[in-house]
Amino acid sequence: MADMAEGFELVPGDDLWPSLVGEGSGIDRIYGRGDPSVLSTPCISVVGARRGTPYGLAVASLAGRVAAEAGLTVVSGGAMGVDAAAARAALAAGGRTVVCAGTGADIVYPASSRDVFQGAIAQGGAVVALAPWGTGPSRWAFPRRNRLIAALSPVLVVTEAGLPSGTFSTADAAVELGRTVYAAPGSMFSPSSRGTNLLISQGATMIVDEESLEMSISMDYGVLRSPRVRTAKDRGRLYSALVGQAMRPDDLAAALGKGVLEVMRLLADYEAEGLVRRLPDGRYSPTEAALLDEV
Protein backbone atom coordinates (compact mmCIF):
# COMPACT_ATOMS: atom_id res chain seq x y z
CA MET A 1 0.00 0.00 0.00
CA ALA A 2 1.43 3.39 -0.94
CA ASP A 3 2.01 6.26 1.43
CA MET A 4 2.44 9.50 -0.47
CA ALA A 5 4.15 11.56 2.26
CA GLU A 6 6.72 14.02 0.92
CA GLY A 7 10.11 12.39 0.44
CA PHE A 8 13.80 13.10 -0.18
CA GLU A 9 16.56 11.76 -2.41
CA LEU A 10 20.25 11.73 -1.52
CA VAL A 11 23.34 11.05 -3.63
CA PRO A 12 27.03 11.00 -2.63
CA GLY A 13 28.31 14.53 -2.14
CA ASP A 14 25.06 15.86 -0.71
CA ASP A 15 25.42 17.53 2.68
CA LEU A 16 23.08 14.98 4.29
CA TRP A 17 24.60 11.90 2.63
CA PRO A 18 25.57 9.52 5.51
CA SER A 19 29.36 9.45 5.78
CA LEU A 20 29.47 5.74 6.64
CA VAL A 21 28.01 4.84 3.24
CA GLY A 22 31.17 5.15 1.18
CA GLU A 23 32.18 4.18 -2.35
CA GLY A 24 32.85 0.57 -1.38
CA SER A 25 29.23 0.11 -0.35
CA GLY A 26 27.95 0.08 -3.92
CA ILE A 27 25.16 2.46 -2.87
CA ASP A 28 24.80 5.58 -5.02
CA ARG A 29 21.31 6.88 -4.22
CA ILE A 30 19.01 6.74 -1.21
CA TYR A 31 15.30 7.51 -1.39
CA GLY A 32 13.50 8.31 1.84
CA ARG A 33 10.70 9.81 3.87
CA GLY A 34 11.15 11.49 7.23
CA ASP A 35 14.23 13.31 8.50
CA PRO A 36 17.32 12.61 6.34
CA SER A 37 19.66 13.99 9.03
CA VAL A 38 18.89 10.93 11.21
CA LEU A 39 21.07 8.88 8.86
CA SER A 40 24.12 10.74 10.19
CA THR A 41 23.33 10.15 13.88
CA PRO A 42 24.98 7.26 15.78
CA CYS A 43 23.12 4.22 14.44
CA ILE A 44 23.04 0.53 15.32
CA SER A 45 21.48 -2.07 13.02
CA VAL A 46 19.45 -4.98 14.38
CA VAL A 47 18.50 -7.98 12.22
CA GLY A 48 17.16 -11.49 12.64
CA ALA A 49 14.73 -14.05 11.32
CA ARG A 50 11.39 -12.93 9.86
CA ARG A 51 9.79 -15.89 11.62
CA GLY A 52 11.74 -15.37 14.81
CA THR A 53 11.30 -17.61 17.81
CA PRO A 54 10.18 -16.04 21.11
CA TYR A 55 13.86 -16.05 22.10
CA GLY A 56 14.92 -14.16 18.97
CA LEU A 57 12.11 -11.65 19.35
CA ALA A 58 13.03 -11.09 23.01
CA VAL A 59 16.68 -10.46 22.10
CA ALA A 60 15.58 -8.00 19.39
CA SER A 61 13.31 -6.13 21.79
CA LEU A 62 16.10 -5.97 24.34
CA ALA A 63 18.56 -4.66 21.75
CA GLY A 64 16.10 -2.03 20.48
CA ARG A 65 15.30 -0.77 23.97
CA VAL A 66 18.88 -0.69 25.25
CA ALA A 67 20.11 1.06 22.09
CA ALA A 68 17.37 3.69 22.28
CA GLU A 69 18.08 4.32 25.97
CA ALA A 70 21.73 4.82 25.05
CA GLY A 71 20.73 7.49 22.51
CA LEU A 72 21.35 5.39 19.38
CA THR A 73 19.14 5.25 16.30
CA VAL A 74 17.96 1.70 15.61
CA VAL A 75 18.17 0.59 11.96
CA SER A 76 16.20 -2.44 10.75
CA GLY A 77 14.39 -3.79 7.74
CA GLY A 78 10.92 -3.19 9.15
CA ALA A 79 9.84 -6.73 8.27
CA MET A 80 7.71 -8.96 10.46
CA GLY A 81 9.51 -10.76 13.26
CA VAL A 82 12.81 -9.52 14.63
CA ASP A 83 13.04 -6.30 12.57
CA ALA A 84 9.67 -5.05 13.75
CA ALA A 85 10.33 -6.14 17.36
CA ALA A 86 13.56 -4.13 17.54
CA ALA A 87 11.97 -1.05 15.97
CA ARG A 88 8.88 -1.18 18.19
CA ALA A 89 11.01 -1.51 21.32
CA ALA A 90 13.12 1.50 20.29
CA LEU A 91 10.01 3.59 19.61
CA ALA A 92 8.39 2.51 22.89
CA ALA A 93 11.54 3.66 24.70
CA GLY A 94 11.18 7.09 23.10
CA GLY A 95 13.98 6.52 20.60
CA ARG A 96 14.33 6.86 16.85
CA THR A 97 14.41 4.18 14.19
CA VAL A 98 15.26 3.97 10.50
CA VAL A 99 13.40 1.44 8.38
CA CYS A 100 15.28 0.17 5.32
CA ALA A 101 12.53 -0.94 2.95
CA GLY A 102 12.97 -3.58 0.28
CA THR A 103 10.43 -1.66 -1.80
CA GLY A 104 10.15 1.99 -2.69
CA ALA A 105 10.26 4.24 0.38
CA ASP A 106 6.65 5.25 -0.30
CA ILE A 107 5.42 1.64 0.01
CA VAL A 108 4.51 0.05 3.34
CA TYR A 109 5.52 -3.61 3.18
CA PRO A 110 4.54 -5.75 4.94
CA ALA A 111 1.23 -4.16 5.95
CA SER A 112 1.62 -5.62 9.46
CA SER A 113 4.53 -3.21 10.02
CA ARG A 114 2.55 -0.05 9.19
CA ASP A 115 2.89 1.13 12.80
CA VAL A 116 6.68 0.78 12.53
CA PHE A 117 6.86 2.81 9.31
CA GLN A 118 4.58 5.50 10.70
CA GLY A 119 6.34 5.57 14.09
CA ALA A 120 9.74 5.91 12.46
CA ILE A 121 8.69 9.12 10.72
CA ALA A 122 6.60 10.47 13.60
CA GLN A 123 9.47 10.19 16.11
CA GLY A 124 12.15 11.86 14.01
CA GLY A 125 13.45 8.83 12.14
CA ALA A 126 13.05 7.83 8.52
CA VAL A 127 11.99 5.19 6.02
CA VAL A 128 14.69 4.73 3.36
CA ALA A 129 15.13 2.58 0.27
CA LEU A 130 17.42 1.95 -2.67
CA ALA A 131 14.53 1.22 -5.04
CA PRO A 132 12.84 4.14 -6.86
CA TRP A 133 9.48 5.52 -5.73
CA GLY A 134 6.54 3.23 -6.31
CA THR A 135 8.59 0.03 -6.57
CA GLY A 136 6.72 -2.94 -5.17
CA PRO A 137 8.21 -5.97 -3.39
CA SER A 138 10.40 -8.37 -5.38
CA ARG A 139 12.85 -11.04 -4.27
CA TRP A 140 15.89 -9.49 -5.92
CA ALA A 141 15.52 -6.21 -4.03
CA PHE A 142 15.97 -7.56 -0.51
CA PRO A 143 19.67 -8.56 -0.71
CA ARG A 144 20.43 -4.95 -1.75
CA ARG A 145 18.26 -3.70 1.13
CA ASN A 146 20.27 -5.89 3.52
CA ARG A 147 23.47 -4.23 2.36
CA LEU A 148 21.98 -0.80 3.16
CA ILE A 149 21.10 -2.01 6.68
CA ALA A 150 24.71 -3.05 7.19
CA ALA A 151 26.16 0.11 5.64
CA LEU A 152 24.28 2.65 7.76
CA SER A 153 25.72 1.57 11.12
CA PRO A 154 29.16 0.82 12.55
CA VAL A 155 27.65 -2.14 14.45
CA LEU A 156 25.26 -4.90 13.35
CA VAL A 157 23.40 -6.90 16.01
CA VAL A 158 22.33 -10.36 14.85
CA THR A 159 19.70 -11.73 17.21
CA GLU A 160 18.88 -15.00 15.47
CA ALA A 161 19.93 -16.47 12.13
CA GLY A 162 19.69 -19.79 10.37
CA LEU A 163 21.99 -21.08 7.63
CA PRO A 164 21.58 -20.02 4.91
CA SER A 165 19.42 -16.96 5.46
CA GLY A 166 18.94 -13.35 4.49
CA THR A 167 20.01 -12.40 8.00
CA PHE A 168 23.34 -14.17 7.53
CA SER A 169 23.84 -12.40 4.20
CA THR A 170 23.45 -9.09 6.04
CA ALA A 171 26.18 -10.19 8.45
CA ASP A 172 28.39 -11.09 5.48
CA ALA A 173 27.86 -7.58 4.08
CA ALA A 174 28.69 -6.04 7.46
CA VAL A 175 31.97 -7.97 7.66
CA GLU A 176 32.83 -7.00 4.08
CA LEU A 177 32.20 -3.33 4.93
CA GLY A 178 34.38 -3.52 8.05
CA ARG A 179 31.52 -3.25 10.54
CA THR A 180 31.53 -4.74 14.04
CA VAL A 181 29.12 -7.65 14.51
CA TYR A 182 27.37 -8.59 17.76
CA ALA A 183 25.59 -11.94 17.98
CA ALA A 184 23.35 -13.57 20.57
CA PRO A 185 24.24 -17.22 21.23
CA GLY A 186 21.55 -19.87 21.08
CA SER A 187 21.12 -23.58 21.64
CA MET A 188 23.43 -25.74 19.55
CA PHE A 189 20.34 -27.79 18.70
CA SER A 190 18.33 -24.82 17.40
CA PRO A 191 18.38 -24.33 13.59
CA SER A 192 17.47 -20.68 14.25
CA SER A 193 20.75 -20.11 16.08
CA ARG A 194 23.15 -21.89 13.75
CA GLY A 195 24.07 -18.63 12.05
CA THR A 196 24.61 -16.61 15.24
CA ASN A 197 26.65 -19.37 16.84
CA LEU A 198 28.81 -19.57 13.71
CA LEU A 199 29.34 -15.80 13.76
CA ILE A 200 30.51 -16.01 17.37
CA SER A 201 32.93 -18.81 16.48
CA GLN A 202 34.28 -16.54 13.73
CA GLY A 203 34.92 -13.64 16.11
CA ALA A 204 31.64 -11.75 16.52
CA THR A 205 31.11 -10.06 19.89
CA MET A 206 28.96 -12.39 21.99
CA ILE A 207 25.98 -10.74 23.71
CA VAL A 208 24.99 -12.92 26.66
CA ASP A 209 22.72 -10.52 28.59
CA GLU A 210 21.57 -6.93 28.93
CA GLU A 211 24.71 -5.86 30.76
CA SER A 212 27.05 -7.26 28.10
CA LEU A 213 25.09 -5.46 25.40
CA GLU A 214 25.25 -2.21 27.35
CA MET A 215 28.99 -2.64 27.90
CA SER A 216 29.67 -3.35 24.22
CA ILE A 217 27.65 -0.31 23.14
CA SER A 218 29.48 1.84 25.67
CA MET A 219 32.87 0.72 24.36
CA ASP A 220 32.03 1.00 20.66
CA TYR A 221 30.02 4.24 20.77
CA GLY A 222 31.44 6.02 23.81
CA VAL A 223 27.99 6.51 25.34
CA LEU A 224 26.63 5.67 28.76
CA ARG A 225 23.22 4.39 29.76
CA SER A 226 21.74 4.44 33.23
CA PRO A 227 22.37 0.96 34.66
CA ARG A 228 19.35 -1.27 35.15
CA VAL A 229 20.28 -4.36 37.09
CA ARG A 230 17.73 -7.14 36.82
CA THR A 231 17.69 -10.40 38.73
CA ALA A 232 16.50 -13.32 36.66
CA LYS A 233 13.51 -15.09 38.17
CA ASP A 234 13.75 -18.78 39.09
CA ARG A 235 10.77 -20.38 37.34
CA GLY A 236 11.72 -23.99 37.97
CA ARG A 237 13.37 -26.85 36.05
CA LEU A 238 10.65 -27.19 33.43
CA TYR A 239 10.88 -23.56 32.36
CA SER A 240 14.70 -23.66 32.42
CA ALA A 241 14.66 -26.68 30.12
CA LEU A 242 12.49 -24.82 27.61
CA VAL A 243 14.84 -21.80 27.63
CA GLY A 244 17.54 -24.11 26.30
CA GLN A 245 15.36 -25.33 23.43
CA ALA A 246 11.70 -25.71 22.53
CA MET A 247 10.47 -29.22 23.38
CA ARG A 248 7.42 -31.45 23.10
CA PRO A 249 5.73 -32.65 26.30
CA ASP A 250 6.98 -36.24 25.95
CA ASP A 251 10.58 -35.14 25.36
CA LEU A 252 10.33 -32.71 28.25
CA ALA A 253 8.96 -35.43 30.53
CA ALA A 254 11.85 -37.73 29.63
CA ALA A 255 14.43 -34.98 30.22
CA LEU A 256 12.98 -34.12 33.64
CA GLY A 257 12.15 -37.66 34.75
CA LYS A 258 8.46 -36.81 35.18
CA GLY A 259 5.24 -38.31 33.84
CA VAL A 260 3.82 -36.88 30.64
CA LEU A 261 0.48 -36.02 32.29
CA GLU A 262 2.24 -34.10 35.06
CA VAL A 263 4.30 -32.18 32.51
CA MET A 264 1.20 -31.35 30.47
CA ARG A 265 -0.56 -30.03 33.58
CA LEU A 266 2.47 -27.84 34.37
CA LEU A 267 2.60 -26.60 30.78
CA ALA A 268 -1.09 -25.70 30.93
CA ASP A 269 -0.48 -23.69 34.12
CA TYR A 270 2.55 -21.94 32.61
CA GLU A 271 0.61 -21.19 29.42
CA ALA A 272 -2.23 -19.65 31.44
CA GLU A 273 0.30 -17.44 33.23
CA GLY A 274 1.79 -16.27 29.93
CA LEU A 275 5.14 -17.96 30.54
CA VAL A 276 5.11 -20.46 27.68
CA ARG A 277 3.30 -20.92 24.39
CA ARG A 278 2.64 -23.87 22.12
CA LEU A 279 4.35 -23.66 18.74
CA PRO A 280 2.66 -24.88 15.53
CA ASP A 281 4.75 -28.07 15.50
CA GLY A 282 3.61 -29.09 18.99
CA ARG A 283 6.70 -27.96 20.89
CA TYR A 284 6.54 -25.50 23.78
CA SER A 285 8.73 -22.43 24.17
CA PRO A 286 9.02 -19.54 26.66
CA THR A 287 7.09 -16.46 25.59
CA GLU A 288 8.89 -13.28 24.61
CA ALA A 289 7.41 -11.51 27.65
CA ALA A 290 8.69 -14.22 30.01
CA LEU A 291 12.19 -14.05 28.56
CA LEU A 292 12.16 -10.29 29.13
CA ASP A 293 10.90 -10.82 32.72
CA GLU A 294 7.73 -8.86 31.92
CA VAL A 295 5.41 -11.50 33.44
JSON list of C-alpha atoms in Angstrom, two decimals, residues 132-235:
[
{"chain": "A", "resi": 132, "resn": "PRO", "atom": "CA", "xyz": [12.84, 4.14, -6.86]},
{"chain": "A", "resi": 133, "resn": "TRP", "atom": "CA", "xyz": [9.48, 5.52, -5.73]},
{"chain": "A", "resi": 134, "resn": "GLY", "atom": "CA", "xyz": [6.54, 3.23, -6.31]},
{"chain": "A", "resi": 135, "resn": "THR", "atom": "CA", "xyz": [8.59, 0.03, -6.57]},
{"chain": "A", "resi": 136, "resn": "GLY", "atom": "CA", "xyz": [6.72, -2.94, -5.17]},
{"chain": "A", "resi": 137, "resn": "PRO", "atom": "CA", "xyz": [8.21, -5.97, -3.39]},
{"chain": "A", "resi": 138, "resn": "SER", "atom": "CA", "xyz": [10.40, -8.37, -5.38]},
{"chain": "A", "resi": 139, "resn": "ARG", "atom": "CA", "xyz": [12.85, -11.04, -4.27]},
{"chain": "A", "resi": 140, "resn": "TRP", "atom": "CA", "xyz": [15.89, -9.49, -5.92]},
{"chain": "A", "resi": 141, "resn": "ALA", "atom": "CA", "xyz": [15.52, -6.21, -4.03]},
{"chain": "A", "resi": 142, "resn": "PHE", "atom": "CA", "xyz": [15.97, -7.56, -0.51]},
{"chain": "A", "resi": 143, "resn": "PRO", "atom": "CA", "xyz": [19.67, -8.56, -0.71]},
{"chain": "A", "resi": 144, "resn": "ARG", "atom": "CA", "xyz": [20.43, -4.95, -1.75]},
{"chain": "A", "resi": 145, "resn": "ARG", "atom": "CA", "xyz": [18.26, -3.70, 1.13]},
{"chain": "A", "resi": 146, "resn": "ASN", "atom": "CA", "xyz": [20.27, -5.89, 3.52]},
{"chain": "A", "resi": 147, "resn": "ARG", "atom": "CA", "xyz": [23.47, -4.23, 2.36]},
{"chain": "A", "resi": 148, "resn": "LEU", "atom": "CA", "xyz": [21.98, -0.80, 3.16]},
{"chain": "A", "resi": 149, "resn": "ILE", "atom": "CA", "xyz": [21.10, -2.01, 6.68]},
{"chain": "A", "resi": 150, "resn": "ALA", "atom": "CA", "xyz": [24.71, -3.05, 7.19]},
{"chain": "A", "resi": 151, "resn": "ALA", "atom": "CA", "xyz": [26.16, 0.11, 5.64]},
{"chain": "A", "resi": 152, "resn": "LEU", "atom": "CA", "xyz": [24.28, 2.65, 7.76]},
{"chain": "A", "resi": 153, "resn": "SER", "atom": "CA", "xyz": [25.72, 1.57, 11.12]},
{"chain": "A", "resi": 154, "resn": "PRO", "atom": "CA", "xyz": [29.16, 0.82, 12.55]},
{"chain": "A", "resi": 155, "resn": "VAL", "atom": "CA", "xyz": [27.65, -2.14, 14.45]},
{"chain": "A", "resi": 156, "resn": "LEU", "atom": "CA", "xyz": [25.26, -4.90, 13.35]},
{"chain": "A", "resi": 157, "resn": "VAL", "atom": "CA", "xyz": [23.40, -6.90, 16.01]},
{"chain": "A", "resi": 158, "resn": "VAL", "atom": "CA", "xyz": [22.33, -10.36, 14.85]},
{"chain": "A", "resi": 159, "resn": "THR", "atom": "CA", "xyz": [19.70, -11.73, 17.21]},
{"chain": "A", "resi": 160, "resn": "GLU", "atom": "CA", "xyz": [18.88, -15.00, 15.47]},
{"chain": "A", "resi": 161, "resn": "ALA", "atom": "CA", "xyz": [19.93, -16.47, 12.13]},
{"chain": "A", "resi": 162, "resn": "GLY", "atom": "CA", "xyz": [19.69, -19.79, 10.37]},
{"chain": "A", "resi": 163, "resn": "LEU", "atom": "CA", "xyz": [21.99, -21.08, 7.63]},
{"chain": "A", "resi": 164, "resn": "PRO", "atom": "CA", "xyz": [21.58, -20.02, 4.91]},
{"chain": "A", "resi": 165, "resn": "SER", "atom": "CA", "xyz": [19.42, -16.96, 5.46]},
{"chain": "A", "resi": 166, "resn": "GLY", "atom": "CA", "xyz": [18.94, -13.35, 4.49]},
{"chain": "A", "resi": 167, "resn": "THR", "atom": "CA", "xyz": [20.01, -12.40, 8.00]},
{"chain": "A", "resi": 168, "resn": "PHE", "atom": "CA", "xyz": [23.34, -14.17, 7.53]},
{"chain": "A", "resi": 169, "resn": "SER", "atom": "CA", "xyz": [23.84, -12.40, 4.20]},
{"chain": "A", "resi": 170, "resn": "THR", "atom": "CA", "xyz": [23.45, -9.09, 6.04]},
{"chain": "A", "resi": 171, "resn": "ALA", "atom": "CA", "xyz": [26.18, -10.19, 8.45]},
{"chain": "A", "resi": 172, "resn": "ASP", "atom": "CA", "xyz": [28.39, -11.09, 5.48]},
{"chain": "A", "resi": 173, "resn": "ALA", "atom": "CA", "xyz": [27.86, -7.58, 4.08]},
{"chain": "A", "resi": 174, "resn": "ALA", "atom": "CA", "xyz": [28.69, -6.04, 7.46]},
{"chain": "A", "resi": 175, "resn": "VAL", "atom": "CA", "xyz": [31.97, -7.97, 7.66]},
{"chain": "A", "resi": 176, "resn": "GLU", "atom": "CA", "xyz": [32.83, -7.00, 4.08]},
{"chain": "A", "resi": 177, "resn": "LEU", "atom": "CA", "xyz": [32.20, -3.33, 4.93]},
{"chain": "A", "resi": 178, "resn": "GLY", "atom": "CA", "xyz": [34.38, -3.52, 8.05]},
{"chain": "A", "resi": 179, "resn": "ARG", "atom": "CA", "xyz": [31.52, -3.25, 10.54]},
{"chain": "A", "resi": 180, "resn": "THR", "atom": "CA", "xyz": [31.53, -4.74, 14.04]},
{"chain": "A", "resi": 181, "resn": "VAL", "atom": "CA", "xyz": [29.12, -7.65, 14.51]},
{"chain": "A", "resi": 182, "resn": "TYR", "atom": "CA", "xyz": [27.37, -8.59, 17.76]},
{"chain": "A", "resi": 183, "resn": "ALA", "atom": "CA", "xyz": [25.59, -11.94, 17.98]},
{"chain": "A", "resi": 184, "resn": "ALA", "atom": "CA", "xyz": [23.35, -13.57, 20.57]},
{"chain": "A", "resi": 185, "resn": "PRO", "atom": "CA", "xyz": [24.24, -17.22, 21.23]},
{"chain": "A", "resi": 186, "resn": "GLY", "atom": "CA", "xyz": [21.55, -19.87, 21.08]},
{"chain": "A", "resi": 187, "resn": "SER", "atom": "CA", "xyz": [21.12, -23.58, 21.64]},
{"chain": "A", "resi": 188, "resn": "MET", "atom": "CA", "xyz": [23.43, -25.74, 19.55]},
{"chain": "A", "resi": 189, "resn": "PHE", "atom": "CA", "xyz": [20.34, -27.79, 18.70]},
{"chain": "A", "resi": 190, "resn": "SER", "atom": "CA", "xyz": [18.33, -24.82, 17.40]},
{"chain": "A", "resi": 191, "resn": "PRO", "atom": "CA", "xyz": [18.38, -24.33, 13.59]},
{"chain": "A", "resi": 192, "resn": "SER", "atom": "CA", "xyz": [17.47, -20.68, 14.25]},
{"chain": "A", "resi": 193, "resn": "SER", "atom": "CA", "xyz": [20.75, -20.11, 16.08]},
{"chain": "A", "resi": 194, "resn": "ARG", "atom": "CA", "xyz": [23.15, -21.89, 13.75]},
{"chain": "A", "resi": 195, "resn": "GLY", "atom": "CA", "xyz": [24.07, -18.63, 12.05]},
{"chain": "A", "resi": 196, "resn": "THR", "atom": "CA", "xyz": [24.61, -16.61, 15.24]},
{"chain": "A", "resi": 197, "resn": "ASN", "atom": "CA", "xyz": [26.65, -19.37, 16.84]},
{"chain": "A", "resi": 198, "resn": "LEU", "atom": "CA", "xyz": [28.81, -19.57, 13.71]},
{"chain": "A", "resi": 199, "resn": "LEU", "atom": "CA", "xyz": [29.34, -15.80, 13.76]},
{"chain": "A", "resi": 200, "resn": "ILE", "atom": "CA", "xyz": [30.51, -16.01, 17.37]},
{"chain": "A", "resi": 201, "resn": "SER", "atom": "CA", "xyz": [32.93, -18.81, 16.48]},
{"chain": "A", "resi": 202, "resn": "GLN", "atom": "CA", "xyz": [34.28, -16.54, 13.73]},
{"chain": "A", "resi": 203, "resn": "GLY", "atom": "CA", "xyz": [34.92, -13.64, 16.11]},
{"chain": "A", "resi": 204, "resn": "ALA", "atom": "CA", "xyz": [31.64, -11.75, 16.52]},
{"chain": "A", "resi": 205, "resn": "THR", "atom": "CA", "xyz": [31.11, -10.06, 19.89]},
{"chain": "A", "resi": 206, "resn": "MET", "atom": "CA", "xyz": [28.96, -12.39, 21.99]},
{"chain": "A", "resi": 207, "resn": "ILE", "atom": "CA", "xyz": [25.98, -10.74, 23.71]},
{"chain": "A", "resi": 208, "resn": "VAL", "atom": "CA", "xyz": [24.99, -12.92, 26.66]},
{"chain": "A", "resi": 209, "resn": "ASP", "atom": "CA", "xyz": [22.72, -10.52, 28.59]},
{"chain": "A", "resi": 210, "resn": "GLU", "atom": "CA", "xyz": [21.57, -6.93, 28.93]},
{"chain": "A", "resi": 211, "resn": "GLU", "atom": "CA", "xyz": [24.71, -5.86, 30.76]},
{"chain": "A", "resi": 212, "resn": "SER", "atom": "CA", "xyz": [27.05, -7.26, 28.10]},
{"chain": "A", "resi": 213, "resn": "LEU", "atom": "CA", "xyz": [25.09, -5.46, 25.40]},
{"chain": "A", "resi": 214, "resn": "GLU", "atom": "CA", "xyz": [25.25, -2.21, 27.35]},
{"chain": "A", "resi": 215, "resn": "MET", "atom": "CA", "xyz": [28.99, -2.64, 27.90]},
{"chain": "A", "resi": 216, "resn": "SER", "atom": "CA", "xyz": [29.67, -3.35, 24.22]},
{"chain": "A", "resi": 217, "resn": "ILE", "atom": "CA", "xyz": [27.65, -0.31, 23.14]},
{"chain": "A", "resi": 218, "resn": "SER", "atom": "CA", "xyz": [29.48, 1.84, 25.67]},
{"chain": "A", "resi": 219, "resn": "MET", "atom": "CA", "xyz": [32.87, 0.72, 24.36]},
{"chain": "A", "resi": 220, "resn": "ASP", "atom": "CA", "xyz": [32.03, 1.00, 20.66]},
{"chain": "A", "resi": 221, "resn": "TYR", "atom": "CA", "xyz": [30.02, 4.24, 20.77]},
{"chain": "A", "resi": 222, "resn": "GLY", "atom": "CA", "xyz": [31.44, 6.02, 23.81]},
{"chain": "A", "resi": 223, "resn": "VAL", "atom": "CA", "xyz": [27.99, 6.51, 25.34]},
{"chain": "A", "resi": 224, "resn": "LEU", "atom": "CA", "xyz": [26.63, 5.67, 28.76]},
{"chain": "A", "resi": 225, "resn": "ARG", "atom": "CA", "xyz": [23.22, 4.39, 29.76]},
{"chain": "A", "resi": 226, "resn": "SER", "atom": "CA", "xyz": [21.74, 4.44, 33.23]},
{"chain": "A", "resi": 227, "resn": "PRO", "atom": "CA", "xyz": [22.37, 0.96, 34.66]},
{"chain": "A", "resi": 228, "resn": "ARG", "atom": "CA", "xyz": [19.35, -1.27, 35.15]},
{"chain": "A", "resi": 229, "resn": "VAL", "atom": "CA", "xyz": [20.28, -4.36, 37.09]},
{"chain": "A", "resi": 230, "resn": "ARG", "atom": "CA", "xyz": [17.73, -7.14, 36.82]},
{"chain": "A", "resi": 231, "resn": "THR", "atom": "CA", "xyz": [17.69, -10.40, 38.73]},
{"chain": "A", "resi": 232, "resn": "ALA", "atom": "CA", "xyz": [16.50, -13.32, 36.66]},
{"chain": "A", "resi": 233, "resn": "LYS", "atom": "CA", "xyz": [13.51, -15.09, 38.17]},
{"chain": "A", "resi": 234, "resn": "ASP", "atom": "CA", "xyz": [13.75, -18.78, 39.09]},
{"chain": "A", "resi": 235, "resn": "ARG", "atom": "CA", "xyz": [10.77, -20.38, 37.34]}
]
